[in-house]
Amino acid sequence: AVDTFRSKEKKYVSNIGNKVDMSELIQPGEDGWYHGLPRIWVVVLQIPDYAPSVLASVQDGEGVAICFYFKLNKRGEEAAKEGKGCAKVMKKFLREPLTISDADRGPHQWKNMVRLANSDELQIGWVLRGYVQKYNAKPFLSRNCKSYYKGSSHFEVNVDIHRFNYVSRQGMYQFRSLLKQLTLDIGFVVQCDTDDEMPEKLLGCVRLKALDAENDAVSLPLKDAP
């Protein structure tokens, strides 16, 4: 499942898993975590909607949050029971304190993958074309640009693009007007390191097409909220 929100501050689109009703994703008897893994992974991409500045260190403001909800499936349950390979890595990742820095995590880092699937169909200039050719479908770690939250049945990762470097934010900002034309394949994984941890396996993946964040996103906070 996917939700899209708009907000003037990041605080309203952080800790989403403890703010939205996810009860429809949990069947009777599925409450809680399962052998050390959450029933639901929540991943929030916090995307700034203002032009990046070389001089000003602005890391908050109006933006869009794309929220992904991935539910543990049967294969995930089997992997959680066995506790080997990448499932062992995920459990270690989840046991760490929520405030841990990427440097202290060691090799087991959160990894994001974004692929622009229809780049050949887009009418874009040579600068953006070069940006796509260089970075398209390349995994990135978003070091020190994340926050973590957990709940009774979920674990949430917020990827804070407001804190990315200028080049990355500038490239993404240039795609704002093209958003409804994009077909994006997005996936997430916890990075493995040693042979016994391999192969890496996706926690979840999704294809986004014709995303209209301007008209379809829910504005937060809600006007009738206390």
CSV table of C-alpha atoms in Angstrom, one decimal:
chain,number,residue,atom,x,y,z
A,1,ALA,CA,0.0,0.0,0.0
A,2,VAL,CA,1.1,3.6,-0.7
A,3,ASP,CA,0.0,6.9,0.8
A,4,THR,CA,1.1,10.4,-0.2
A,5,PHE,CA,1.1,13.4,2.2
A,6,ARG,CA,1.9,17.1,1.9
A,7,SER,CA,3.1,19.1,4.8
A,8,LYS,CA,4.9,22.4,5.6
A,9,GLU,CA,7.1,20.7,8.2
A,10,LYS,CA,8.7,17.3,8.4
A,11,LYS,CA,7.4,16.6,11.9
A,12,TYR,CA,3.9,16.0,10.5
A,13,VAL,CA,5.1,13.3,8.1
A,14,SER,CA,7.5,11.6,10.6
A,15,ASN,CA,6.5,8.6,12.7
A,16,ILE,CA,3.6,7.9,10.3
A,17,GLY,CA,3.2,4.3,11.4
A,18,ASN,CA,2.0,5.5,14.8
A,19,LYS,CA,-0.3,8.1,13.3
A,20,VAL,CA,-2.2,6.2,10.6
A,21,ASP,CA,-4.6,3.3,11.0
A,22,MET,CA,-3.0,0.1,9.7
A,23,SER,CA,-5.5,-2.3,11.2
A,24,GLU,CA,-6.7,-3.4,7.8
A,25,LEU,CA,-3.2,-4.7,7.0
A,26,ILE,CA,-3.2,-7.0,10.1
A,27,GLN,CA,-5.3,-10.1,10.2
A,28,PRO,CA,-6.7,-11.7,13.4
A,29,GLY,CA,-3.9,-13.4,15.2
A,30,GLU,CA,-1.1,-11.4,13.4
A,31,ASP,CA,-0.6,-8.8,16.1
A,32,GLY,CA,2.9,-8.1,17.2
A,33,TRP,CA,6.3,-9.0,15.7
A,34,TYR,CA,7.1,-12.4,14.2
A,35,HIS,CA,10.3,-14.1,15.3
A,36,GLY,CA,12.1,-10.8,15.5
A,37,LEU,CA,10.7,-9.2,12.4
A,38,PRO,CA,7.9,-6.7,12.2
A,39,ARG,CA,4.6,-7.6,10.5
A,40,ILE,CA,4.8,-4.3,8.6
A,41,TRP,CA,7.7,-2.3,7.3
A,42,VAL,CA,6.8,1.4,6.9
A,43,VAL,CA,9.2,3.4,4.7
A,44,VAL,CA,8.7,7.2,4.3
A,45,LEU,CA,10.5,9.2,1.6
A,46,GLN,CA,10.4,12.8,2.7
A,47,ILE,CA,10.9,14.9,-0.4
A,48,PRO,CA,11.4,18.7,-0.3
A,49,ASP,CA,9.2,20.8,-2.5
A,50,TYR,CA,11.4,23.9,-2.3
A,51,ALA,CA,14.5,24.9,-4.4
A,52,PRO,CA,17.8,23.9,-2.7
A,53,SER,CA,20.3,26.6,-1.9
A,54,VAL,CA,24.0,26.5,-2.1
A,55,LEU,CA,24.4,29.1,0.7
A,56,ALA,CA,21.6,28.4,3.1
A,57,SER,CA,21.5,25.2,5.1
A,58,VAL,CA,17.7,24.7,5.0
A,59,GLN,CA,16.7,21.2,6.0
A,60,ASP,CA,13.0,21.6,6.7
A,61,GLY,CA,10.1,23.1,4.9
A,62,GLU,CA,7.2,22.3,2.6
A,63,GLY,CA,7.4,18.9,1.1
A,64,VAL,CA,5.8,15.6,0.0
A,65,ALA,CA,6.0,12.3,1.9
A,66,ILE,CA,5.5,9.1,0.0
A,67,CYS,CA,4.7,6.3,2.5
A,68,PHE,CA,5.1,2.6,1.6
A,69,TYR,CA,3.6,-0.2,3.7
A,70,PHE,CA,5.1,-3.7,3.2
A,71,LYS,CA,3.6,-6.7,5.0
A,72,LEU,CA,5.6,-9.8,5.9
A,73,ASN,CA,4.6,-12.6,3.6
A,74,LYS,CA,4.9,-16.4,3.9
A,75,ARG,CA,8.4,-16.5,2.6
A,76,GLY,CA,9.3,-13.7,5.1
A,77,GLU,CA,7.8,-15.7,7.9
A,78,GLU,CA,9.8,-18.8,6.9
A,79,ALA,CA,13.0,-16.7,6.8
A,80,ALA,CA,12.2,-15.2,10.2
A,81,LYS,CA,11.9,-18.7,11.7
A,82,GLU,CA,15.2,-19.9,10.2
A,83,GLY,CA,17.0,-16.7,11.2
A,84,LYS,CA,19.8,-17.2,8.7
A,85,GLY,CA,21.4,-15.2,6.0
A,86,CYS,CA,19.8,-11.8,5.3
A,87,ALA,CA,17.0,-12.5,7.9
A,88,LYS,CA,19.7,-12.7,10.5
A,89,VAL,CA,21.1,-9.3,9.3
A,90,MET,CA,17.6,-7.7,9.4
A,91,LYS,CA,17.1,-8.9,13.0
A,92,LYS,CA,20.4,-7.4,14.0
A,93,PHE,CA,19.5,-4.2,12.2
A,94,LEU,CA,16.2,-4.0,14.1
A,95,ARG,CA,17.8,-4.7,17.5
A,96,GLU,CA,19.9,-1.6,17.3
A,97,PRO,CA,18.8,1.6,19.2
A,98,LEU,CA,16.6,3.8,17.2
A,99,THR,CA,19.0,6.7,17.6
A,100,ILE,CA,22.1,4.8,16.4
A,101,SER,CA,24.2,6.5,13.8
A,102,ASP,CA,25.1,4.9,10.5
A,103,ALA,CA,28.8,4.9,11.5
A,104,ASP,CA,28.0,2.7,14.5
A,105,ARG,CA,25.8,0.3,12.4
A,106,GLY,CA,28.8,-1.0,10.6
A,107,PRO,CA,28.3,-2.7,7.3
A,108,HIS,CA,24.6,-3.4,7.7
A,109,GLN,CA,23.2,-0.2,6.3
A,110,TRP,CA,19.8,0.7,5.0
A,111,LYS,CA,19.9,0.8,1.2
A,112,ASN,CA,17.5,2.5,-1.3
A,113,MET,CA,17.0,1.7,-5.0
A,114,VAL,CA,15.2,3.9,-7.4
A,115,ARG,CA,14.9,3.2,-11.1
A,116,LEU,CA,13.3,5.5,-13.7
A,117,ALA,CA,11.7,3.0,-16.0
A,118,ASN,CA,10.5,5.2,-18.8
A,119,SER,CA,13.4,7.7,-19.2
A,120,ASP,CA,13.4,7.1,-23.0
A,121,GLU,CA,9.9,8.5,-23.2
A,122,LEU,CA,10.6,11.8,-21.4
A,123,GLN,CA,11.4,15.0,-23.1
A,124,ILE,CA,14.2,16.2,-20.8
A,125,GLY,CA,17.3,18.3,-21.5
A,126,TRP,CA,20.9,17.1,-21.6
A,127,VAL,CA,21.6,18.1,-18.0
A,128,LEU,CA,18.8,15.9,-16.6
A,129,ARG,CA,19.5,13.2,-19.1
A,130,GLY,CA,23.1,13.1,-17.8
A,131,TYR,CA,21.8,12.9,-14.2
A,132,VAL,CA,19.6,10.0,-15.1
A,133,GLN,CA,22.3,8.1,-16.9
A,134,LYS,CA,24.7,8.5,-14.0
A,135,TYR,CA,22.4,7.7,-11.1
A,136,ASN,CA,19.5,5.7,-12.4
A,137,ALA,CA,19.0,2.3,-10.6
A,138,LYS,CA,22.1,2.7,-8.5
A,139,PRO,CA,21.6,1.8,-4.9
A,140,PHE,CA,22.3,4.6,-2.4
A,141,LEU,CA,22.7,4.5,1.4
A,142,SER,CA,21.4,8.0,2.4
A,143,ARG,CA,24.0,8.1,5.3
A,144,ASN,CA,22.9,10.0,8.4
A,145,CYS,CA,19.7,11.1,6.6
A,146,LYS,CA,17.3,8.7,8.3
A,147,SER,CA,15.2,8.4,11.4
A,148,TYR,CA,13.7,5.2,12.9
A,149,TYR,CA,10.4,4.5,14.7
A,150,LYS,CA,8.7,1.3,15.9
A,151,GLY,CA,5.3,0.2,17.1
A,152,SER,CA,3.5,-2.9,18.3
A,153,SER,CA,3.5,-4.5,14.8
A,154,HIS,CA,5.7,-2.3,12.6
A,155,PHE,CA,9.1,-0.7,12.1
A,156,GLU,CA,9.5,2.6,10.2
A,157,VAL,CA,12.4,4.1,8.3
A,158,ASN,CA,12.2,7.8,7.4
A,159,VAL,CA,14.5,8.7,4.5
A,160,ASP,CA,15.0,12.5,4.9
A,161,ILE,CA,15.9,13.9,1.5
A,162,HIS,CA,15.7,17.4,2.9
A,163,ARG,CA,19.1,16.5,4.4
A,164,PHE,CA,20.7,15.2,1.2
A,165,ASN,CA,23.6,17.1,-0.4
A,166,TYR,CA,23.0,20.0,-2.7
A,167,VAL,CA,23.7,18.0,-6.0
A,168,SER,CA,21.2,15.3,-5.1
A,169,ARG,CA,18.4,17.7,-4.1
A,170,GLN,CA,19.0,19.9,-7.1
A,171,GLY,CA,18.7,16.9,-9.4
A,172,MET,CA,15.5,15.7,-7.8
A,173,TYR,CA,14.0,19.2,-7.7
A,174,GLN,CA,14.4,19.5,-11.5
A,175,PHE,CA,12.0,16.5,-11.9
A,176,ARG,CA,9.1,18.2,-10.0
A,177,SER,CA,7.2,19.3,-13.1
A,178,LEU,CA,7.6,15.8,-14.6
A,179,LEU,CA,6.4,13.8,-11.6
A,180,LYS,CA,3.1,12.7,-13.2
A,181,GLN,CA,5.0,11.4,-16.2
A,182,LEU,CA,7.4,9.2,-14.3
A,183,THR,CA,7.3,5.5,-13.9
A,184,LEU,CA,9.5,4.6,-10.9
A,185,ASP,CA,10.5,1.2,-9.6
A,186,ILE,CA,11.5,1.6,-5.9
A,187,GLY,CA,13.0,-1.0,-3.6
A,188,PHE,CA,14.6,-1.2,-0.1
A,189,VAL,CA,17.1,-3.6,1.4
A,190,VAL,CA,19.4,-4.0,4.4
A,191,GLN,CA,22.9,-4.3,3.1
A,192,CYS,CA,24.6,-7.6,3.8
A,193,ASP,CA,28.4,-8.1,4.1
A,194,THR,CA,29.8,-11.6,4.5
A,195,ASP,CA,29.2,-14.7,2.4
A,196,ASP,CA,26.9,-16.4,5.0
A,197,GLU,CA,24.7,-13.3,4.9
A,198,MET,CA,24.2,-13.3,1.2
A,199,PRO,CA,22.3,-13.0,-1.0
A,200,GLU,CA,20.6,-9.7,-0.2
A,201,LYS,CA,16.9,-9.8,-0.5
A,202,LEU,CA,14.4,-6.9,-1.0
A,203,LEU,CA,12.3,-6.0,2.0
A,204,GLY,CA,9.8,-4.6,-0.4
A,205,CYS,CA,9.4,-3.0,-3.8
A,206,VAL,CA,6.8,-1.1,-5.7
A,207,ARG,CA,6.2,0.6,-9.1
A,208,LEU,CA,4.8,4.1,-8.9
A,209,LYS,CA,3.2,5.5,-12.1
A,210,ALA,CA,1.6,8.9,-12.8
A,211,LEU,CA,2.0,10.1,-9.2
A,212,ASP,CA,0.1,13.4,-8.7
A,213,ALA,CA,1.3,14.7,-5.4
A,214,GLU,CA,-0.2,18.1,-6.1
A,215,ASN,CA,-3.8,16.9,-6.2
A,216,ASP,CA,-3.9,13.5,-4.6
A,217,ALA,CA,-1.7,14.0,-1.5
A,218,VAL,CA,-3.4,14.5,1.9
A,219,SER,CA,-2.3,17.7,3.6
A,220,LEU,CA,-1.1,17.3,7.2
A,221,PRO,CA,-1.9,18.2,9.8
A,222,LEU,CA,-5.6,17.7,9.2
A,223,LYS,CA,-7.7,20.8,9.6
A,224,ASP,CA,-10.0,19.2,12.1
A,225,ALA,CA,-7.1,17.6,14.1
A,226,PRO,CA,-7.0,18.7,17.8
